[in-house]
Short mmCIF file of C-alpha atoms in Angstrom, two decimals:
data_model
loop_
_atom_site.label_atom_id
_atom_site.label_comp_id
_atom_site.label_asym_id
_atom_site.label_seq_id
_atom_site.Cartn_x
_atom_site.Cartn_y
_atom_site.Cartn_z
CA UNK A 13 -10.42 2.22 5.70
CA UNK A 14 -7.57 0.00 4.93
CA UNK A 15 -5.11 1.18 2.61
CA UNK A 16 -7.42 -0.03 -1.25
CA UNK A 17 -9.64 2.67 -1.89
CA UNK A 18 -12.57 3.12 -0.18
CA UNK A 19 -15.82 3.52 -2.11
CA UNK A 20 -18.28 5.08 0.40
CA UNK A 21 -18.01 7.46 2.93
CA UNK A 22 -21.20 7.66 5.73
CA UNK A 23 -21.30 11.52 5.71
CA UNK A 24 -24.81 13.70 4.96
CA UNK A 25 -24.83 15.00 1.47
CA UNK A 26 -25.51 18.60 0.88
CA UNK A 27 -23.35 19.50 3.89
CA UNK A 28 -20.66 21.54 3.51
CA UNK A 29 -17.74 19.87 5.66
CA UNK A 30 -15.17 22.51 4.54
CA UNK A 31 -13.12 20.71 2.76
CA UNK A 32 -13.98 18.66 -0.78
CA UNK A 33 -14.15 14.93 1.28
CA UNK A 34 -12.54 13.07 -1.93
CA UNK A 35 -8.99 14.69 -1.80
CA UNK A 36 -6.29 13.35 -0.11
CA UNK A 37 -5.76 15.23 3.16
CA UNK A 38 -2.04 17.38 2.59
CA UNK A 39 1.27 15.68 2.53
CA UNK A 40 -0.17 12.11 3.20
CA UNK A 41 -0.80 9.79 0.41
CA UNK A 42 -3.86 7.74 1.45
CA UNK A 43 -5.91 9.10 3.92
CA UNK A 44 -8.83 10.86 2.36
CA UNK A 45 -10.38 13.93 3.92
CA UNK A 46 -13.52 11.98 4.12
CA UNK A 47 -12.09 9.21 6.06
CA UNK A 48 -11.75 11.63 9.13
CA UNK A 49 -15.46 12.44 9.43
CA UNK A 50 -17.22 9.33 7.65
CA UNK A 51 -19.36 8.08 10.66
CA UNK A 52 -22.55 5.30 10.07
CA UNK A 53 -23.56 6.09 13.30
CA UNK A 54 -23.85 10.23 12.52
CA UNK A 55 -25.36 8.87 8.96
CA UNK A 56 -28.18 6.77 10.87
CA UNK A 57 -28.54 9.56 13.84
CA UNK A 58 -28.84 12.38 10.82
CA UNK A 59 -25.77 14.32 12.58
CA UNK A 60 -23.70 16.90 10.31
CA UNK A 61 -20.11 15.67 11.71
CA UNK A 62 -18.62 18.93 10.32
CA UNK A 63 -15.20 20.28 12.14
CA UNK A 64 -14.31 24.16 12.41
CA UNK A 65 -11.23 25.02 10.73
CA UNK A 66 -9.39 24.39 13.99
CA UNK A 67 -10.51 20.95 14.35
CA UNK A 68 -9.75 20.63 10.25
CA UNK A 69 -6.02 21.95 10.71
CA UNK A 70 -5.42 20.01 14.09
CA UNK A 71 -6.95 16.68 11.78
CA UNK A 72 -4.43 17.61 8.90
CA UNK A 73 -1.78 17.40 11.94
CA UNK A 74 -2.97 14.21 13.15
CA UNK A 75 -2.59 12.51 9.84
CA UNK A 76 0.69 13.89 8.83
CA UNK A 77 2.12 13.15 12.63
CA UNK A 78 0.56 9.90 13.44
CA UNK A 79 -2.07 8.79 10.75
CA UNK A 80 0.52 8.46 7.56
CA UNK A 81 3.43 6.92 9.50
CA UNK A 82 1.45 4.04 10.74
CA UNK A 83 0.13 3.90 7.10
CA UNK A 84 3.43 3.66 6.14
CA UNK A 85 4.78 0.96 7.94
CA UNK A 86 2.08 -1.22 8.51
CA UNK A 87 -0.87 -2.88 6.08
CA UNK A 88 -4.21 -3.54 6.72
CA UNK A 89 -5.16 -0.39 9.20
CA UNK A 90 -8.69 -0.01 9.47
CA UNK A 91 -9.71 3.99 10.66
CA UNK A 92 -12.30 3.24 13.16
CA UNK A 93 -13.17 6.66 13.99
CA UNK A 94 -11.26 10.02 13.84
CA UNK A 95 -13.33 13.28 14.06
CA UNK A 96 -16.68 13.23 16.23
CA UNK A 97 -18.82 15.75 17.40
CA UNK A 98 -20.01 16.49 21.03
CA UNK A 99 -23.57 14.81 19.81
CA UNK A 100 -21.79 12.19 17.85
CA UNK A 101 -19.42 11.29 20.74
CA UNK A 102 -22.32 11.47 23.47
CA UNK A 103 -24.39 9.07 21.11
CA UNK A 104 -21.33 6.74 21.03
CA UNK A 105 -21.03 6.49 24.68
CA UNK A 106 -17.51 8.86 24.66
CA UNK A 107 -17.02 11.69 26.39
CA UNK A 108 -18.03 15.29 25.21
CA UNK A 109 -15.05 16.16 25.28
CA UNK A 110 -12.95 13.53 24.18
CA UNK A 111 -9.79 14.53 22.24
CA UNK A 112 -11.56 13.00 18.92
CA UNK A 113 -13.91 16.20 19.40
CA UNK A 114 -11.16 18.88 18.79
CA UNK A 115 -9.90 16.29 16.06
CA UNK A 116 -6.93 15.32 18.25
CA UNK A 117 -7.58 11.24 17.96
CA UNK A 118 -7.98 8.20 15.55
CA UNK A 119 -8.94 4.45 16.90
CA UNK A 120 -7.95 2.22 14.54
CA UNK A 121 -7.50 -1.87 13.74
CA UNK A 122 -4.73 -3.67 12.74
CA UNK A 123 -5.57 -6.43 10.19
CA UNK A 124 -3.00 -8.48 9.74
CA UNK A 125 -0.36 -7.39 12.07
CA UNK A 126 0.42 -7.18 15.65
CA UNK A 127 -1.43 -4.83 17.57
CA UNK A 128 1.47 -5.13 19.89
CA UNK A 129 3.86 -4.29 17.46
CA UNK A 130 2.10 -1.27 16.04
CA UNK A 131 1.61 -0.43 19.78
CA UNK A 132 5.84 -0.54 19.98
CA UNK A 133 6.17 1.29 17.12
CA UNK A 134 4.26 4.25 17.25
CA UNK A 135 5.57 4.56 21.12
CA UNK A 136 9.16 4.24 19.92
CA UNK A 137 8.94 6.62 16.91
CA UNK A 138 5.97 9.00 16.88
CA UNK A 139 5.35 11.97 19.04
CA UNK A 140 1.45 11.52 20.65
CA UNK A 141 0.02 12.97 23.91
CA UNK A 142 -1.75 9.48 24.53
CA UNK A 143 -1.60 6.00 22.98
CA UNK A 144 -4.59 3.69 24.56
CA UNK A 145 -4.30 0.11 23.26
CA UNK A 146 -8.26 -0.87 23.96
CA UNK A 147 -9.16 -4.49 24.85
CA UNK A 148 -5.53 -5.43 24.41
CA UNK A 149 -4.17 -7.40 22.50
CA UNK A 150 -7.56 -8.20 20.11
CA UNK A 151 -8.93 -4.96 19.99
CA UNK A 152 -8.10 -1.57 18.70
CA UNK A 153 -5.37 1.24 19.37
CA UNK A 154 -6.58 5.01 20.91
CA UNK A 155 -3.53 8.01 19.77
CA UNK A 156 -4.11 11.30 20.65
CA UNK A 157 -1.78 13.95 18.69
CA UNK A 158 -1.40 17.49 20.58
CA UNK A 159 1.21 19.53 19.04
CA UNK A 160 3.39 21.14 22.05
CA UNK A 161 2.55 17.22 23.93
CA UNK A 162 5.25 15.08 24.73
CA UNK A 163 3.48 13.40 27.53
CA UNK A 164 3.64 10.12 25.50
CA UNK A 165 1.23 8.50 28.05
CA UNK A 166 0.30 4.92 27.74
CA UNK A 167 -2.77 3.07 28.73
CA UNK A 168 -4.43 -0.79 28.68
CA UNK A 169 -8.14 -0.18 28.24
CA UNK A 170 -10.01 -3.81 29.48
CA UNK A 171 -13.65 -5.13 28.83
CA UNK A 172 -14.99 -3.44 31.45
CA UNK A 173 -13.74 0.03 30.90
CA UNK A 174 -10.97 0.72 33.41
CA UNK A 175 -7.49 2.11 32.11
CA UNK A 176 -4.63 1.12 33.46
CA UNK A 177 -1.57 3.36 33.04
CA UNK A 178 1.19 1.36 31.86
CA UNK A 179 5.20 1.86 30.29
CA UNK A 180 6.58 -0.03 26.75
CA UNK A 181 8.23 -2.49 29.22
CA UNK A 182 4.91 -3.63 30.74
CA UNK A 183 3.65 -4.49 27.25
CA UNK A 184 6.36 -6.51 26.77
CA UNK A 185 6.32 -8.44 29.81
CA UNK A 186 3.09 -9.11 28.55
CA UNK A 187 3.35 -10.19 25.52
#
């Protein structure tokens, strides 16, 4: 979803998700309650991706903490995927308990702009548990949001799946 509105969400009508999917999630201004469970791959795989009302308030947290302020500074983000289920997550090849399964993570693309600046960014100004920039610098960026986490840990994810633990200085060598 980049900032325009979006049209279409891939969710399973006559669900209940908890929440009415076409408000805007509390205290952000354009991140749509929708946008944190649409999935085409639940939509094809005919999975409810419905969070508890844990996973809903720790989403509301994640948009407000890392979601909006990216939103905010930057144009063009495209939300890759927020809120999965176990089934959803195993189905994608993630782990079952990935933090995106308690509603703890968003992957998301950068347009127009510098992945490595959003990277900088969010690791100078935003409080996450992890930030995972995956198949640097072309690809996507992984932040988890935990709210007593200050672990602020960083990580290059490469083509063939290894993570590499790195610090802001590292990226800048870099790049």
């Amino acid at each position: 979803m980049a900032k325009e509105k979006r049209n279409k969400f891939f969710i399973l009508s006559d669900i209940d998700y908890g929440r009415n999917l076409d408000e805007i999630v509390k205290g952000c201004s354009y991140i749509k309650y929708g946008d944190l469970v649409s999935s085409d791959i639940a939509l094809r795989h005919n999975i409810a991706n419905v969070p508890t009302e844990e996973q809903w308030i720790f989403l509301e947290d994640l948009c407000l903490k890392i979601i909006e302020p990216v939103f905010n500074n930057y144009n063009d983000i495209i939300i890759k995927s927020v809120f999965r289920t176990p089934i959803l997550s195993a189905i994608m090849g993630s782990s079952t308990s990935s933090n995106h399964c308690k509603g703890q993570a968003v992957d998301f693309l950068i347009k127009d702009e510098s992945l490595i600046d959003v990277f900088k960014y969010i690791c100078k100004n935003l409080i996450f548990h992890e930030m995972i920039a995956e198949y640097f610098p072309n690809g996507w960026i992984h932040v988890s949001y935990r709210e007593n986490s200050r672990a602020k840990t960083l990580k290059l994810h490469d083509k063939s799946h290894k993570n590499l633990k790195i610090n802001l200085d590292y990226i800048s060598e870099l790049y």
